[in-house]
PDB file of C-alpha atoms in Angstrom:
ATOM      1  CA  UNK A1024      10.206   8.060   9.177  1.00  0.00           C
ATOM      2  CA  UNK A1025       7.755   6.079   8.183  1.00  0.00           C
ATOM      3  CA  UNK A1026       4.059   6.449   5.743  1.00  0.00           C
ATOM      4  CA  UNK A1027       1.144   4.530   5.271  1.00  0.00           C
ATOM      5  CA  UNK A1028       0.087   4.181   1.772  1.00  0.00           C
ATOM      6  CA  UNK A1029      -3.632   2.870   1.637  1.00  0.00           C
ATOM      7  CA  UNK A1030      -4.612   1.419  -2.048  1.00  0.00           C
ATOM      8  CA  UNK A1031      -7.923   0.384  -3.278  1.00  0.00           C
ATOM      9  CA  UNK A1032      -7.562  -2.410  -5.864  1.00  0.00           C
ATOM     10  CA  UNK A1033      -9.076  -4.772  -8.104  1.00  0.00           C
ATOM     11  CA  UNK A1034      -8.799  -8.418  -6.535  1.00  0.00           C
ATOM     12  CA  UNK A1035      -7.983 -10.256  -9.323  1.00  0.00           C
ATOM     13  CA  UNK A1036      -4.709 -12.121  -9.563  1.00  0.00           C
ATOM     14  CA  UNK A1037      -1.597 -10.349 -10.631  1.00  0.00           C
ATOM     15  CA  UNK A1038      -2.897  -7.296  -9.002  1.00  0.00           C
ATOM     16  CA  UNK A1039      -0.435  -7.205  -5.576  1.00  0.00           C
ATOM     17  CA  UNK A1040       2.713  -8.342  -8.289  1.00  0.00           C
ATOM     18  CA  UNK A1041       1.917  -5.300 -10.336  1.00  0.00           C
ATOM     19  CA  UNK A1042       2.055  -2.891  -7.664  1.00  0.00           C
ATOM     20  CA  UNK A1043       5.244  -4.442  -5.952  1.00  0.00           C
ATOM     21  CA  UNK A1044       7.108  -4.685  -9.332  1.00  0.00           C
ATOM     22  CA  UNK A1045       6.797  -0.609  -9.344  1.00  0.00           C
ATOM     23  CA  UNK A1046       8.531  -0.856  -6.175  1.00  0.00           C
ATOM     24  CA  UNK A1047      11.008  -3.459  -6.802  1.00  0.00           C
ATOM     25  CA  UNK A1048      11.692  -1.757 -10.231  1.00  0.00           C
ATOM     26  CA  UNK A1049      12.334   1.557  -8.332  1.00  0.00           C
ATOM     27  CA  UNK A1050      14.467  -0.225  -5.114  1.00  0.00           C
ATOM     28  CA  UNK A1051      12.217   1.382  -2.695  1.00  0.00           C
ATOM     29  CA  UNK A1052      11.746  -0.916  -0.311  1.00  0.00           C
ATOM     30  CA  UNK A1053       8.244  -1.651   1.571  1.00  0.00           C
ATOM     31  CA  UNK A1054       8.300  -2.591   5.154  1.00  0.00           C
ATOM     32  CA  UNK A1055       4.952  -4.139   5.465  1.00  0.00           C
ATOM     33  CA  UNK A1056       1.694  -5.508   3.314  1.00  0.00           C
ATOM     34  CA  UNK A1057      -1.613  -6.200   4.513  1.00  0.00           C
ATOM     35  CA  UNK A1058      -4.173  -6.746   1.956  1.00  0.00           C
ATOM     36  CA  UNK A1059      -7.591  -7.576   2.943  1.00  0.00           C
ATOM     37  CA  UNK A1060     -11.011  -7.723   0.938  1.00  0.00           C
ATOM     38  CA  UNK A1061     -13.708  -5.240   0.912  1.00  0.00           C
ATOM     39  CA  UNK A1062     -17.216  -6.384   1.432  1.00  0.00           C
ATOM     40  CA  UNK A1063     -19.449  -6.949  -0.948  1.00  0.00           C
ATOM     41  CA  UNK A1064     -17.303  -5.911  -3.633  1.00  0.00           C
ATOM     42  CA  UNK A1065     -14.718  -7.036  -6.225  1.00  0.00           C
ATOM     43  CA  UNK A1066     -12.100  -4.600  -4.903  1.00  0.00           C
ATOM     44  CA  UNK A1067      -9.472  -4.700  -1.702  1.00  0.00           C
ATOM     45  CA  UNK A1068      -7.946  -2.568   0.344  1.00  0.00           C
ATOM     46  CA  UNK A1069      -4.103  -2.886   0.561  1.00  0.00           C
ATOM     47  CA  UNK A1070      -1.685  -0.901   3.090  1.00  0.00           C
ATOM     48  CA  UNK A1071       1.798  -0.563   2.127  1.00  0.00           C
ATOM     49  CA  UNK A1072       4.250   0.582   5.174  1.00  0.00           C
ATOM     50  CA  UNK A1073       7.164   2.518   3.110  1.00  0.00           C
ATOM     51  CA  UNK A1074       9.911   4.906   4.163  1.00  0.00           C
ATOM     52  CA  UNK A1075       9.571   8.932   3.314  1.00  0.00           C
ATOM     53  CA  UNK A1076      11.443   9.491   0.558  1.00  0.00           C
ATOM     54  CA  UNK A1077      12.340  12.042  -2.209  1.00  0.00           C
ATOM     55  CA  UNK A1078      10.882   9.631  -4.613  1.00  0.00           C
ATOM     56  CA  UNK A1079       7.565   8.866  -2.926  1.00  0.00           C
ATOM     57  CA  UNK A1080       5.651  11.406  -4.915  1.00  0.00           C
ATOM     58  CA  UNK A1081       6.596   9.457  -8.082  1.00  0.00           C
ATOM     59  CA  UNK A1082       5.510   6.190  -7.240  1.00  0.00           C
ATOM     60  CA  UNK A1083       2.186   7.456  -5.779  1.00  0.00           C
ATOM     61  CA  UNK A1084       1.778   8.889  -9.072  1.00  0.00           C
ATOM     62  CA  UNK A1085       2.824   5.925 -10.851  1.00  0.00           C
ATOM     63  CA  UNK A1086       0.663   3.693  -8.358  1.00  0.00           C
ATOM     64  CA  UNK A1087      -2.275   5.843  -9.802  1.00  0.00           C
ATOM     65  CA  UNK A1088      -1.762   5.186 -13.347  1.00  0.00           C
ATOM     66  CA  UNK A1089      -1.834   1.351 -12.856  1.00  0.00           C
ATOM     67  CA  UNK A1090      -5.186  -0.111 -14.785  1.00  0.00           C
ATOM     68  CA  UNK A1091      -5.659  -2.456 -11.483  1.00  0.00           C
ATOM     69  CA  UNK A1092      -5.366   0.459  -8.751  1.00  0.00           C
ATOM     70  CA  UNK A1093      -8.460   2.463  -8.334  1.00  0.00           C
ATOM     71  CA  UNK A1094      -7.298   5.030  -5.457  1.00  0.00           C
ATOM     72  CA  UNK A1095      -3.999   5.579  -3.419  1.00  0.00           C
ATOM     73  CA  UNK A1096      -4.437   7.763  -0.206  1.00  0.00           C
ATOM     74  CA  UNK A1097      -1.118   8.495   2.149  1.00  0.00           C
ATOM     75  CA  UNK A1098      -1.832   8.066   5.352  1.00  0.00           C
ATOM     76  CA  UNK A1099       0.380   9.091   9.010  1.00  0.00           C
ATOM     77  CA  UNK A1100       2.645   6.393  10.351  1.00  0.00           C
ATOM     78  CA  UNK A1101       1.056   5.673  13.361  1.00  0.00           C
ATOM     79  CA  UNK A1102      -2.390   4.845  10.932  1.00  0.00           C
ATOM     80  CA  UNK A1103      -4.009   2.089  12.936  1.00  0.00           C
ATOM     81  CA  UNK A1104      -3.587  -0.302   9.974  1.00  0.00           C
ATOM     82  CA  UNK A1105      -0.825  -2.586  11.814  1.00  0.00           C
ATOM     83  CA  UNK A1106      -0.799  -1.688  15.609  1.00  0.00           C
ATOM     84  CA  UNK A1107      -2.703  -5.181  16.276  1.00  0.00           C
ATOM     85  CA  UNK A1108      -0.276  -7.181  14.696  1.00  0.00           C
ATOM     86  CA  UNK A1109       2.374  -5.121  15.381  1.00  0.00           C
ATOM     87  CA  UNK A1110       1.491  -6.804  19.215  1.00  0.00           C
ATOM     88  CA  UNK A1111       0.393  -9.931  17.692  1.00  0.00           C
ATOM     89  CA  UNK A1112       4.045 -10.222  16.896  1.00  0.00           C
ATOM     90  CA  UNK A1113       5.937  -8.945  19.667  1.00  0.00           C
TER      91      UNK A1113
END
């Protein structure tokens, strides 16, 4: 079963291999990115796809202590987040 994990980030660079090197460090793999920028603003919205897991509380928590990450909301699998490219792709 799958989650949607929906960041809000600095865009700068470095920020997108911060938050994957907590998930490569951990071997929890993510099953799709999309990252996109918010208006008017210096931040962007990024939407991990991951797997429930035991360990999913921990790396939320860890997501939130990153300097770089300013919220992390979970969101249900069928979030609309990748539907359109999910059919882009098909």
């Amino acid at each position: 079963m799958n989650t949607i994990l929906e960041l809000t980030v600095a865009n700068h660079p470095g920020v997108m291999s911060h938050i994957m090197g907590l998930f490569a460090r951990r071997a929890f793999n993510v099953d799709a990115i999309l990252c996109l920028p918010l208006p008017d603003t210096e931040c962007s919205r990024v939407w991990l796809r991951v797997c429930e897991d035991t360990r999913l509380p921990q790396v939320v928590s860890q997501l939130e202590k990153l300097a770089d990450v300013r919220s992390v909301s979970r969101r249900p699998a069928h979030h609309t987040a990748f539907q359109d490219l999910e059919q882009f792709f098909a």
